[in-house]
mmCIF file of C-alpha atoms in Angstrom:
data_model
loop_
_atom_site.group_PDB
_atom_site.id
_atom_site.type_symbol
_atom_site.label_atom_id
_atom_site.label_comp_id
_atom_site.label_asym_id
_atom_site.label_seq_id
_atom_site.Cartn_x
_atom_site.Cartn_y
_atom_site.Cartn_z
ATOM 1 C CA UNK A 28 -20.088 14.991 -6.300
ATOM 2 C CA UNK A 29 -19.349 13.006 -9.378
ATOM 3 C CA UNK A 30 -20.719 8.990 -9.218
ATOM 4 C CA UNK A 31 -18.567 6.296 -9.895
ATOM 5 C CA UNK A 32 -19.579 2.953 -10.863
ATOM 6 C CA UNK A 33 -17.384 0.012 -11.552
ATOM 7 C CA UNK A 34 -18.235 -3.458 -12.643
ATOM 8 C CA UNK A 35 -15.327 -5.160 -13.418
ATOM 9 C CA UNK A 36 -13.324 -8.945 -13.838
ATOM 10 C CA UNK A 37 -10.021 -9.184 -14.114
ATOM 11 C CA UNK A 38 -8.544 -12.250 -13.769
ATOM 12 C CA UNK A 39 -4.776 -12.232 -12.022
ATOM 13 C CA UNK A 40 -2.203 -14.925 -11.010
ATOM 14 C CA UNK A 41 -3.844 -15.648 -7.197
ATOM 15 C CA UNK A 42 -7.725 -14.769 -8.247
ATOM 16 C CA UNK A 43 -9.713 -12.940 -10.069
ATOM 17 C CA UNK A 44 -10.517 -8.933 -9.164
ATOM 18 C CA UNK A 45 -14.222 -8.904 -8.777
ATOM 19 C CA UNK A 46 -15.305 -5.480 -8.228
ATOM 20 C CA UNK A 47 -18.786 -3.665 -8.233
ATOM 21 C CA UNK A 48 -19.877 -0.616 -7.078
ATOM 22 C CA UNK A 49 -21.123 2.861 -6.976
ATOM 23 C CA UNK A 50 -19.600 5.697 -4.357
ATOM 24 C CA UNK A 51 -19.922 9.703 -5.151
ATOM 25 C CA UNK A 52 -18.607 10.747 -2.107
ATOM 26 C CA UNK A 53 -15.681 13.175 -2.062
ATOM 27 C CA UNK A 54 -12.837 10.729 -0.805
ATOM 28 C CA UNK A 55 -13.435 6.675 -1.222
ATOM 29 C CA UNK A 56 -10.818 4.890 0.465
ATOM 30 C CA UNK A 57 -9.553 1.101 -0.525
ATOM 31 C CA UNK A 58 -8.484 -0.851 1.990
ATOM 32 C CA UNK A 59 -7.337 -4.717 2.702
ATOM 33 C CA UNK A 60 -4.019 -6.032 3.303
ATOM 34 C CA UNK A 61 -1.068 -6.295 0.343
ATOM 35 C CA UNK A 62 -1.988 -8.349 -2.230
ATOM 36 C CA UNK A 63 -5.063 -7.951 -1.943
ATOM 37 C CA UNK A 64 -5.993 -6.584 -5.141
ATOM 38 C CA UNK A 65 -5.627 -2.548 -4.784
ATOM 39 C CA UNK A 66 -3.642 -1.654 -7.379
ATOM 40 C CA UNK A 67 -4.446 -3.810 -9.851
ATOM 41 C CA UNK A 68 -8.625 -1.865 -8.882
ATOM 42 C CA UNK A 69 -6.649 1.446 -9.506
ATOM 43 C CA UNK A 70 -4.599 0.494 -12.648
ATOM 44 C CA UNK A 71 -8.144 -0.544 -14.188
ATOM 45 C CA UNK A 72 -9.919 2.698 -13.013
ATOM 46 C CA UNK A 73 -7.000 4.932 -14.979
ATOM 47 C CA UNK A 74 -7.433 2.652 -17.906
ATOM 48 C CA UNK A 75 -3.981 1.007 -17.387
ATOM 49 C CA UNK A 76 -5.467 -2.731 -17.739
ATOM 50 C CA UNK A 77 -7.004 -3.243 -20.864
ATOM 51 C CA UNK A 78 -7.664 -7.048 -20.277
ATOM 52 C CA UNK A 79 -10.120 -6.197 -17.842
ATOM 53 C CA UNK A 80 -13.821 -6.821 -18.465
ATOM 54 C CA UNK A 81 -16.739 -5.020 -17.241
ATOM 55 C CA UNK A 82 -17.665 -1.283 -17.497
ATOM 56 C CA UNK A 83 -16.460 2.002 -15.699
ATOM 57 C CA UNK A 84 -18.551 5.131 -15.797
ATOM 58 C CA UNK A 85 -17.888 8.211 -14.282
ATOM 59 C CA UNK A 86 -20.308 11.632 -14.370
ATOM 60 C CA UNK A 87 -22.556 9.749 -16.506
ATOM 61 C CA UNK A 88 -19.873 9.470 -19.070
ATOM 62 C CA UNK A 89 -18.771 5.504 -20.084
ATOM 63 C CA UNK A 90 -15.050 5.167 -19.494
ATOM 64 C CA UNK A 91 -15.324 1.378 -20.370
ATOM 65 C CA UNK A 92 -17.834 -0.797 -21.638
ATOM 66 C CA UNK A 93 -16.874 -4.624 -22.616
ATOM 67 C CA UNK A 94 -20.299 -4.709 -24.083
ATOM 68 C CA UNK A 95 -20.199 -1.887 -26.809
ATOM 69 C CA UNK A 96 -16.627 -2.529 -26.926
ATOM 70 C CA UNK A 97 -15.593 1.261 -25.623
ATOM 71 C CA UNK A 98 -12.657 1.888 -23.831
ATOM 72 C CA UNK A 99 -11.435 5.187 -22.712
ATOM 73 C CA UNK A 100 -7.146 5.771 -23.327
ATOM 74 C CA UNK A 101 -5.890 6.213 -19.682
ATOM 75 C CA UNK A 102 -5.056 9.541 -20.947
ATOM 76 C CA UNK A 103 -8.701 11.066 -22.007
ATOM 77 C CA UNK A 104 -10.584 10.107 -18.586
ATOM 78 C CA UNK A 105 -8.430 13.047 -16.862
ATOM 79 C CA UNK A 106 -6.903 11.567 -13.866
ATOM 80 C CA UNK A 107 -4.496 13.067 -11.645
ATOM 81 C CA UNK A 108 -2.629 9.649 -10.238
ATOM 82 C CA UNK A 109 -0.408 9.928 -6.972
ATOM 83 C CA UNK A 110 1.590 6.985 -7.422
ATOM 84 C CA UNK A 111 3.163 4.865 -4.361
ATOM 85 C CA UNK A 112 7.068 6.268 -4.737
ATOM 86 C CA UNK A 113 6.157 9.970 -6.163
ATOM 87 C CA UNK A 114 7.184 8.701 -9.941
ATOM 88 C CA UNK A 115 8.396 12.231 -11.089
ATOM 89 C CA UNK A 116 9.966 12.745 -14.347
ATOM 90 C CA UNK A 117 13.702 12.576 -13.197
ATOM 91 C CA UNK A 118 15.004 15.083 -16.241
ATOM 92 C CA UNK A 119 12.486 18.201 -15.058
ATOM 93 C CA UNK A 120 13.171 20.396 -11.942
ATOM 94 C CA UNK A 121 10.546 20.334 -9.449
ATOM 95 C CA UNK A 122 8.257 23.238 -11.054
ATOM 96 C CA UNK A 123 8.572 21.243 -14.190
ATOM 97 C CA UNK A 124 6.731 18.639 -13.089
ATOM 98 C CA UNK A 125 4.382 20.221 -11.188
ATOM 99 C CA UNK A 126 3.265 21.983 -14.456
ATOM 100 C CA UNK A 127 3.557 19.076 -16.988
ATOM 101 C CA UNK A 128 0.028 18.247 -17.505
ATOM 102 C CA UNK A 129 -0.893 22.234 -17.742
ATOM 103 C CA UNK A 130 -1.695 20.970 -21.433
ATOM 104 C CA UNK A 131 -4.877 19.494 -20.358
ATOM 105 C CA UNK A 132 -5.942 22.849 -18.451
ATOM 106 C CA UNK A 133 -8.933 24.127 -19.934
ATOM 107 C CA UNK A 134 -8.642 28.289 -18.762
ATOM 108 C CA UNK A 135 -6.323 30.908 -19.456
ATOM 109 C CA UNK A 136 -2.629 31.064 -18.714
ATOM 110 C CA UNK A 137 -3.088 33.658 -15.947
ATOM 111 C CA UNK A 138 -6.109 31.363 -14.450
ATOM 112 C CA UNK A 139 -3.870 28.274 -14.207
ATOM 113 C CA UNK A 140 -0.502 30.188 -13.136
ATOM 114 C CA UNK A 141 -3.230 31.218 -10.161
ATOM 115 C CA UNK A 142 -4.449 27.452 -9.360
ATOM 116 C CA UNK A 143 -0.710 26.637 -9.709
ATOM 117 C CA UNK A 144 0.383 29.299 -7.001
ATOM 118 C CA UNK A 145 -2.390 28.249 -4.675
ATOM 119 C CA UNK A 146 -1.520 24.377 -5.227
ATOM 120 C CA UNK A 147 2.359 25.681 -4.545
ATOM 121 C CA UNK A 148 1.581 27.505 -1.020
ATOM 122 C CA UNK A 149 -0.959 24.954 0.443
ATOM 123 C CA UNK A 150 1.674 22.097 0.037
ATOM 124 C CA UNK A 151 4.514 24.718 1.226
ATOM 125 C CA UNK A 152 6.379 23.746 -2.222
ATOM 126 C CA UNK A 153 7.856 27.292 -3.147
ATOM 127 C CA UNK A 154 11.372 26.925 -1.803
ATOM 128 C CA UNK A 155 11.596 23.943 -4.151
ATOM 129 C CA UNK A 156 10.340 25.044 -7.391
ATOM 130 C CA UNK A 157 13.921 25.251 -9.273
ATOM 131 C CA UNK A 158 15.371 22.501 -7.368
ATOM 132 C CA UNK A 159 16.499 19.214 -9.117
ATOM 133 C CA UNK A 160 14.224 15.739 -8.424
ATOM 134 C CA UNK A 161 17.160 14.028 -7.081
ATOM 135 C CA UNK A 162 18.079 16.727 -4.393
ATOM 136 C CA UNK A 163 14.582 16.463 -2.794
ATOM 137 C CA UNK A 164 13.628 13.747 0.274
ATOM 138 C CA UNK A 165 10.655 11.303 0.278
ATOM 139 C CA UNK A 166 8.053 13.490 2.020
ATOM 140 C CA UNK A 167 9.175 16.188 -0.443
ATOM 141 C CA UNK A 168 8.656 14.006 -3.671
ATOM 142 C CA UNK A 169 5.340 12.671 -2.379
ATOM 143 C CA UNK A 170 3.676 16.331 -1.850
ATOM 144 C CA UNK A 171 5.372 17.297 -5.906
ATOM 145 C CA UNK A 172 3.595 14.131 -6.705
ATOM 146 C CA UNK A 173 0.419 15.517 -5.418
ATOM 147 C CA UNK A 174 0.553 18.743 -6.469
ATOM 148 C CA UNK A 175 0.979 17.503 -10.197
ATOM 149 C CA UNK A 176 -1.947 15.306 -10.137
ATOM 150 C CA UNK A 177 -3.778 19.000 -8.548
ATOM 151 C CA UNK A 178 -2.160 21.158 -11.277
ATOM 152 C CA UNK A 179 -3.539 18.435 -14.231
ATOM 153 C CA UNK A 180 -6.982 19.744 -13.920
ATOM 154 C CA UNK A 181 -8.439 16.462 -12.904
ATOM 155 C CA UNK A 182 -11.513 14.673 -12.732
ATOM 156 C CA UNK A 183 -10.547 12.400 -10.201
ATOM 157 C CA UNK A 184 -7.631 11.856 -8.413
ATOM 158 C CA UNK A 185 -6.564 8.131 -7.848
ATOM 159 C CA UNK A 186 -3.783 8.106 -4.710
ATOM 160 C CA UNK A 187 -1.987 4.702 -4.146
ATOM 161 C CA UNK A 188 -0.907 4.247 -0.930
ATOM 162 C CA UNK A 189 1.305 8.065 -1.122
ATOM 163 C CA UNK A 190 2.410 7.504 2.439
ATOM 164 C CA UNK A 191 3.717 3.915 2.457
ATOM 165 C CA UNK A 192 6.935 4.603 1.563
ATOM 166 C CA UNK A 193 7.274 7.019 4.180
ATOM 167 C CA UNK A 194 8.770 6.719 7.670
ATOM 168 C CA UNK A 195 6.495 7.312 10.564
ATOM 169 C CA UNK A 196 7.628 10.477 11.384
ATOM 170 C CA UNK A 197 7.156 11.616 7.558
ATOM 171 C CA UNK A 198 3.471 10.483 7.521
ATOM 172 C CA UNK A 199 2.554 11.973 10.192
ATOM 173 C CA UNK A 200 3.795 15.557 8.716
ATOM 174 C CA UNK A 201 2.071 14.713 5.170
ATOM 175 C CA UNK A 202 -1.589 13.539 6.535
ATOM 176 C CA UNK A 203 -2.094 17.056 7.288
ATOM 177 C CA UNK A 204 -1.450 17.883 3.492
ATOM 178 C CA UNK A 205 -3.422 15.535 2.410
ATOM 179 C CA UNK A 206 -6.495 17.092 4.544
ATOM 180 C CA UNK A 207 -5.924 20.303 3.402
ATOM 181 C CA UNK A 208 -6.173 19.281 -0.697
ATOM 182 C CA UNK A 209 -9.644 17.231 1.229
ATOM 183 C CA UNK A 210 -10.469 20.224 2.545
ATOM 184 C CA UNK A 211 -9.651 22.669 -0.444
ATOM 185 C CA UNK A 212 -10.408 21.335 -3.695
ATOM 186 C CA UNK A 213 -14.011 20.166 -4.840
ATOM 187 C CA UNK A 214 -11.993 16.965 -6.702
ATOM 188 C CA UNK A 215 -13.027 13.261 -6.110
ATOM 189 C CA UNK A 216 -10.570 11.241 -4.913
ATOM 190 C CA UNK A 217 -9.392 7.132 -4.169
ATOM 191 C CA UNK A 218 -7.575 6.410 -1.670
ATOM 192 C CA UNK A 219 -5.769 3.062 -1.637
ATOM 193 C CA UNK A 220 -4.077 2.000 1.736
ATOM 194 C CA UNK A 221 -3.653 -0.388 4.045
ATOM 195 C CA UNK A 222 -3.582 2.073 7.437
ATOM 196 C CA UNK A 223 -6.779 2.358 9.144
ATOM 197 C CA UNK A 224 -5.058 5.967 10.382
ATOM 198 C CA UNK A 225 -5.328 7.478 6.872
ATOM 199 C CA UNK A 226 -8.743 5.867 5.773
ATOM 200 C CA UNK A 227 -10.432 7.344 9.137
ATOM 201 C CA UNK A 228 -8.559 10.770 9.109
ATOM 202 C CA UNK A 229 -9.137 11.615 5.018
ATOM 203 C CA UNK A 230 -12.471 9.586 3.792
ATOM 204 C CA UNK A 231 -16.070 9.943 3.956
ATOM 205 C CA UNK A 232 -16.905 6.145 2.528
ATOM 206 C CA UNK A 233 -14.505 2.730 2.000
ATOM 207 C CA UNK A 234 -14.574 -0.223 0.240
ATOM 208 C CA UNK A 235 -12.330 -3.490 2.327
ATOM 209 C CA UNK A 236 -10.733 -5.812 -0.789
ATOM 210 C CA UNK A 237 -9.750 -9.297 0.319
ATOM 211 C CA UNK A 238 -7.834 -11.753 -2.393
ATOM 212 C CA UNK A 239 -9.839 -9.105 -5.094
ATOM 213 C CA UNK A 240 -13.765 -9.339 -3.556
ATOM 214 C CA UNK A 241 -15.400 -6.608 -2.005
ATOM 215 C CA UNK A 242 -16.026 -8.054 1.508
ATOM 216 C CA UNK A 243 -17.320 -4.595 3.266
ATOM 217 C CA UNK A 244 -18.507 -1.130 2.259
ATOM 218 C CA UNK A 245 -19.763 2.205 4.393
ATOM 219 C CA UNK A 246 -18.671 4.902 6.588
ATOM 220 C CA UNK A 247 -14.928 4.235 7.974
ATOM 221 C CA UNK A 248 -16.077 4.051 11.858
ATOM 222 C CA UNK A 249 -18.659 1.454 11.398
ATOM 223 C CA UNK A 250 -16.620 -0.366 8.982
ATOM 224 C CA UNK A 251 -13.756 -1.156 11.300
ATOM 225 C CA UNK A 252 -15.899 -1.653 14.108
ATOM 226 C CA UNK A 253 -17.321 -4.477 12.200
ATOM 227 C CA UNK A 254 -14.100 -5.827 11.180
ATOM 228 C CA UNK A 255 -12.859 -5.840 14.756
ATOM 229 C CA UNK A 256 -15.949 -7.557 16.071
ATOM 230 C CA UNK A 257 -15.727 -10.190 13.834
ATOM 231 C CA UNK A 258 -12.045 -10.430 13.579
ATOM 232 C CA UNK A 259 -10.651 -14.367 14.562
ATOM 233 C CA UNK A 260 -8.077 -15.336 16.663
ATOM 234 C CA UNK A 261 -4.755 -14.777 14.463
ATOM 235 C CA UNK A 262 -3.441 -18.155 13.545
ATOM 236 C CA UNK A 263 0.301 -19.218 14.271
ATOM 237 C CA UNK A 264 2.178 -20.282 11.483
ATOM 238 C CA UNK A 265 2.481 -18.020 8.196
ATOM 239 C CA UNK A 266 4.832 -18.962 4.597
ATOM 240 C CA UNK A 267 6.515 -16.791 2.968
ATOM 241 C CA UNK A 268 7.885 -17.655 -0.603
ATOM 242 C CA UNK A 269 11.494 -16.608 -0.954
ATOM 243 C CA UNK A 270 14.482 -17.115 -3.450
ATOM 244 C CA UNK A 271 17.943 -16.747 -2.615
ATOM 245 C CA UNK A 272 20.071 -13.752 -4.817
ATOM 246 C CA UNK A 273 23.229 -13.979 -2.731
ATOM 247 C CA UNK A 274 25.287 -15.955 -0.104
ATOM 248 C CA UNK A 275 28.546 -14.958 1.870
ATOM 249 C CA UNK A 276 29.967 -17.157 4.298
ATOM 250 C CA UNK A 277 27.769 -15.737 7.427
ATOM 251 C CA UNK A 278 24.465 -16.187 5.451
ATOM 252 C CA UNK A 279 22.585 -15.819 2.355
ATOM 253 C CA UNK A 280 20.311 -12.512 1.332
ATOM 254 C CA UNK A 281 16.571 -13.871 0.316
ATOM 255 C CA UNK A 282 14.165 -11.842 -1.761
ATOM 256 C CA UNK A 283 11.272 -11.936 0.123
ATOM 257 C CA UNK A 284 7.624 -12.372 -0.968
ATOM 258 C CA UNK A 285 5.019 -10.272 -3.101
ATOM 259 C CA UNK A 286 6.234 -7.646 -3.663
ATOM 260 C CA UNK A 287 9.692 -8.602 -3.326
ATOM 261 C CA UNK A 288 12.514 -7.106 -1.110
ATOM 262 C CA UNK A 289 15.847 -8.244 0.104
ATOM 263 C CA UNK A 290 16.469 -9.096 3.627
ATOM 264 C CA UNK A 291 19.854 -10.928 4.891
ATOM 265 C CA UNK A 292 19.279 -14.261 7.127
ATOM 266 C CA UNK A 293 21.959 -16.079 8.821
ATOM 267 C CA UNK A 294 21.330 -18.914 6.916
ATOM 268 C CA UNK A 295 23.113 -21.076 3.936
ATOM 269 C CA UNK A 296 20.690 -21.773 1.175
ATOM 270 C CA UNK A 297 21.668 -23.083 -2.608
ATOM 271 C CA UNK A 298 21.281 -20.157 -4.447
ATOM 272 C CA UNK A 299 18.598 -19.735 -6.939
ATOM 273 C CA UNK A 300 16.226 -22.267 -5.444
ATOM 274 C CA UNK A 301 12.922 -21.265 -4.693
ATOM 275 C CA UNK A 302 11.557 -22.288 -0.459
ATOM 276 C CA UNK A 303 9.302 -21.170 1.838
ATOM 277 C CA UNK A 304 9.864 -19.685 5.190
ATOM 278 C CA UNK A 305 7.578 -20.486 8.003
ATOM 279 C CA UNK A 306 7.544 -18.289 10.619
ATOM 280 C CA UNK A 307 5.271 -18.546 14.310
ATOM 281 C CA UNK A 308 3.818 -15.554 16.068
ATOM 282 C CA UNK A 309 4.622 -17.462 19.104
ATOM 283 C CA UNK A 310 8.149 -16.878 18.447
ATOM 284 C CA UNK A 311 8.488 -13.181 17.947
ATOM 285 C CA UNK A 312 9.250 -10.057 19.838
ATOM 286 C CA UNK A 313 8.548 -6.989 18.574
ATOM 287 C CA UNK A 314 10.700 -3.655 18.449
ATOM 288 C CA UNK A 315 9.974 -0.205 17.847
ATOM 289 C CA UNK A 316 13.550 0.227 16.278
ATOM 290 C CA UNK A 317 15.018 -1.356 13.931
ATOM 291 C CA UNK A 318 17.569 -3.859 15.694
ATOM 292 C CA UNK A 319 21.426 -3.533 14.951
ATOM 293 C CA UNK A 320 21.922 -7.457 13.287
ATOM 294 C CA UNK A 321 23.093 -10.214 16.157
ATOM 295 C CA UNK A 322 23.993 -13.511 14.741
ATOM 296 C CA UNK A 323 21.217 -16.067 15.128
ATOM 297 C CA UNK A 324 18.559 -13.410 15.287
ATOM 298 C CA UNK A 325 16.554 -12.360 12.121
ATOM 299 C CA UNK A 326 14.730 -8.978 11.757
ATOM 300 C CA UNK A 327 11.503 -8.946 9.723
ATOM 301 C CA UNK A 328 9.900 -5.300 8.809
ATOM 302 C CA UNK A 329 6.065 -4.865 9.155
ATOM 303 C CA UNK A 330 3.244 -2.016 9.798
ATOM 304 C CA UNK A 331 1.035 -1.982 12.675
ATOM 305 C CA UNK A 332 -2.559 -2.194 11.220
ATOM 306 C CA UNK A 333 -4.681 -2.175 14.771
ATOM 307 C CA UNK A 334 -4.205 -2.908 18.213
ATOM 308 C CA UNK A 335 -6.630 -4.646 20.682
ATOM 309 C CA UNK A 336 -5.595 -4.207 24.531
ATOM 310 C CA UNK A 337 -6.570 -6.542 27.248
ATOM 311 C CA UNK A 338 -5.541 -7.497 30.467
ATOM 312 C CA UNK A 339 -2.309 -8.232 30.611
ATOM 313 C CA UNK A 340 -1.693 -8.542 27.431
ATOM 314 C CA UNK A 341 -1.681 -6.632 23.530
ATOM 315 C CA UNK A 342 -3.015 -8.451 20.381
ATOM 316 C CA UNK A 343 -1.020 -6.755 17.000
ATOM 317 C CA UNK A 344 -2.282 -7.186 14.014
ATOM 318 C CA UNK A 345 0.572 -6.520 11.904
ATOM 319 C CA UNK A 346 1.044 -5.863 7.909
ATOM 320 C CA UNK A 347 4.308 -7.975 6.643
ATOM 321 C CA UNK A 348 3.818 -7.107 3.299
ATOM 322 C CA UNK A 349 5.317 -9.731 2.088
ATOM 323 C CA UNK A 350 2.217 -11.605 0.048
ATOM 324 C CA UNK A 351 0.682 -13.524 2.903
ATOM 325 C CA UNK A 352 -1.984 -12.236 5.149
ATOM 326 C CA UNK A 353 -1.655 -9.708 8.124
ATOM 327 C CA UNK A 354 -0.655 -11.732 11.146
ATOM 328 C CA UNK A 355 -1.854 -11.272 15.142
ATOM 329 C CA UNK A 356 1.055 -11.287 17.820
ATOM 330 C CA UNK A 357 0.295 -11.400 21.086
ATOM 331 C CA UNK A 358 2.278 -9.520 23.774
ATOM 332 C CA UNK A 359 2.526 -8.067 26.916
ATOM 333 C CA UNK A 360 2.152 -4.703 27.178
ATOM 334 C CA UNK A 361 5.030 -2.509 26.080
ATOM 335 C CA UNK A 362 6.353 0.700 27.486
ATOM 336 C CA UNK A 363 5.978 2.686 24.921
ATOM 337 C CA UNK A 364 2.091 3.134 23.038
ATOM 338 C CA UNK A 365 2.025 1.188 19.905
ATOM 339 C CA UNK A 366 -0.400 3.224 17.354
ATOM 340 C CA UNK A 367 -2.042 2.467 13.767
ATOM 341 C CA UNK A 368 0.201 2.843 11.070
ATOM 342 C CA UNK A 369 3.883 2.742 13.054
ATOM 343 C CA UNK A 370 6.446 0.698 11.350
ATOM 344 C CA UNK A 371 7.775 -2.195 14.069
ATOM 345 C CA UNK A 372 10.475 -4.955 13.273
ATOM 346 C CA UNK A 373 9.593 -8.517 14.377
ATOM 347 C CA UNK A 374 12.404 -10.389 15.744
ATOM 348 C CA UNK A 375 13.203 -14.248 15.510
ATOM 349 C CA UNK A 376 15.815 -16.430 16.267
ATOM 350 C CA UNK A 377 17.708 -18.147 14.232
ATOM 351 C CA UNK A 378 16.355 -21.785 15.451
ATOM 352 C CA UNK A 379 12.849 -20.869 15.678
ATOM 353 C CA UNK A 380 12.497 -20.313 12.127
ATOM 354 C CA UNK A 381 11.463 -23.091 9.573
ATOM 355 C CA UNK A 382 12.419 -23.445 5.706
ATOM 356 C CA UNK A 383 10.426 -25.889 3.749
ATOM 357 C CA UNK A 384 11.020 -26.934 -0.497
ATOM 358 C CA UNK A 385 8.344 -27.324 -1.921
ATOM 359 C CA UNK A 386 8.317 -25.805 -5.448
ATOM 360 C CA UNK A 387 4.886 -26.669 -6.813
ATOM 361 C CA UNK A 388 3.450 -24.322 -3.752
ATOM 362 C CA UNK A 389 3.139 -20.680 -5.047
ATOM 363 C CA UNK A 390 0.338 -19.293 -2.691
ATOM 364 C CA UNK A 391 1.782 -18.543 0.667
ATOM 365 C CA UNK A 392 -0.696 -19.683 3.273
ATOM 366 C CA UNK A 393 -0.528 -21.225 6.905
ATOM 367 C CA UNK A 394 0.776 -24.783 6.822
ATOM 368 C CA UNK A 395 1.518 -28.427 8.827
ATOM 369 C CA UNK A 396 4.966 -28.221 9.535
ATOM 370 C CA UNK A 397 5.341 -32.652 9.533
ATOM 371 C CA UNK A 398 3.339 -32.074 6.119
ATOM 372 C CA UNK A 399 6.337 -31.419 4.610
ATOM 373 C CA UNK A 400 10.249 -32.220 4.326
ATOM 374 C CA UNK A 401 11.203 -29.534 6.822
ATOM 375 C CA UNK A 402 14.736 -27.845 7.673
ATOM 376 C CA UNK A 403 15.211 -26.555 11.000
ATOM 377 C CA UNK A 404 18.223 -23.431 10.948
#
């Protein structure tokens, strides 16, 4: 298998991405919480950040050098990117976009029609070849997605967290597509996620990013072992940044964190000005379904990232994607199994949640309450 080796800076708002290192195995997987620095790793390995500094080279062949001042156009290092929502090109039909980089294919027409057939049948696409993009469902668009980074003749395919904006229920059905293209194809691939599940089940080696530093590297299994022996008790209070974009007379809908998204809180803010919410893990209950809206109760969405069981009691460490760090509830058992990767809602009430403003913060991080001018709602 082909070696990569990256040794790159790029600086960002929150820190600098710090990367180096060398993997050939056939699936590398990237893993750390959101924000971590991911994407931004993946953008410069497909030559979409030119600002960053360093050197990529890939079969022996430089795809960047700061040095010599060589850089490689994203288009000329051949790679076959699986973006986070599927990305297709909305005025093609499905077949259409699984053959639009069939320009780069080196073989005959008949050869490639072939590796396009094969591609078609392993990701059962052929009953959707002629269908329009906007007619097709999520787990549908992700598995086009992938079968146009197959059909580009690729070097190396880069995949950015293709199941995230799946339901459970969909990722579950795609992981075993995704093992068959392992299992198939002599390609290279990256895996970025943030679900232990899908770095265990499809890759042979990992990398763990934390605010853009490698902190951990090897085989999945020993990897996580590590990172659950040494894990710390979770702390209690987490910020996230918010703005407000709306307000009716029952409360005001906040765009939440990095990344964004819009979530309604029974709350009156001013609109436009910029606070943080505090939240406590103390304060929570989780549910396995997302909760119909009750006045005074606030529903926060997150991803289950592992699960230590003792007596008594669950620790969850959950994914809120919302900028900050993943957070640790502790519960008592529930009914029903909670696994790696589920989606759960976190419940709080309406007077156990804190707003602070303070503008000059922009970080979120875990703070002292009486440290600042603090609302209660």
């Amino acid at each position: 298998m082909n070696r990569l080796i990256i040794d790159i800076d790029l600086p960002l708002d929150a820190f600098d991405l710090q990367v180096a290192l060398a993997t050939q195995k056939k699936v590398t997987g990237i893993f750390g919480p959101s924000g971590s620095g991911k994407t931004s790793l993946m953008e410069v390995i497909a030559g979409l950040r030119t600002t960053a500094q360093g050197k990529i080279i890939f079969a022996q062949k430089y795809w960047q050098d700061s040095k010599q001042k060589l850089f490689l156009q994203p288009e000329k290092r051949g790679i076959g990117l699986v973006p986070q929502q599927g990305l297709l090109f909305p005025h093609y039909d499905v077949m259409q976009n699984i053959t639009a980089g069939q320009k780069r294919y080196q073989g005959s027409a008949k050869s490639y029609q072939k590796h396009v057939d094969k591609v078609v049948a392993l990701l059962e696409l052929a009953h959707l070849l002629h269908r329009h993009v906007r007619m097709i469902s999520g787990g549908e668009r992700q598995r086009i997605a992938l079968a146009r980074a197959l059909c580009s003749s690729p070097s190396l395919i880069l995949m950015d967290e293709p199941l995230t904006a799946l339901d459970h229920q969909l990722r579950q059905k795609i992981l075993p597509f995704l093992q068959q293209v392992r299992h198939e194809f002599d390609i290279p691939m990256i895996l970025i996620s943030h679900d232990p599940k899908e770095i265990k089940t499809l890759c042979d080696d990992m990398i763990v990013l934390h605010k853009g530093k490698v902190t951990a590297m090897g085989h999945p299994e020993l990897v996580f072992a590590e990172i659950r022996k040494n894990q710390k008790p979770g702390k209690d209070v987490y910020r996230i940044p918010f703005s407000v974009i709306a307000m009716t007379e029952h409360g005001a809908t906040l765009r939440l964190g990095t990344p964004a998204s819009s979530h309604f809180f029974h709350t009156r803010f001013d609109p436009g000005e910029m606070n943080h919410i505090e939240v406590n893990t103390s304060n929570m209950m989780i549910s396995l379904v997302k909760p119909d809206l009750v006045t005074g109760e606030n529903v926060l969405a997150g991803t289950v990232l592992d699960v230590q069981r003792q007596t008594g009691k669950t620790k969850v460490l959950v994914d809120m994607a919302y900028g900050i760090e993943p957070l640790t509830i502790e519960i008592t058992i529930p009914k029903k199994e909670l696994s790696i990767g589920m989606p759960i809602y976190l419940i709080v009430q309406k007077h156990r949640l804190l707003y602070t403003q303070h503008k000059q913060m922009q970080t979120p991080r875990p703070i002292s309450v009486q440290a600042y001018a603090a609302k209660q709602f």
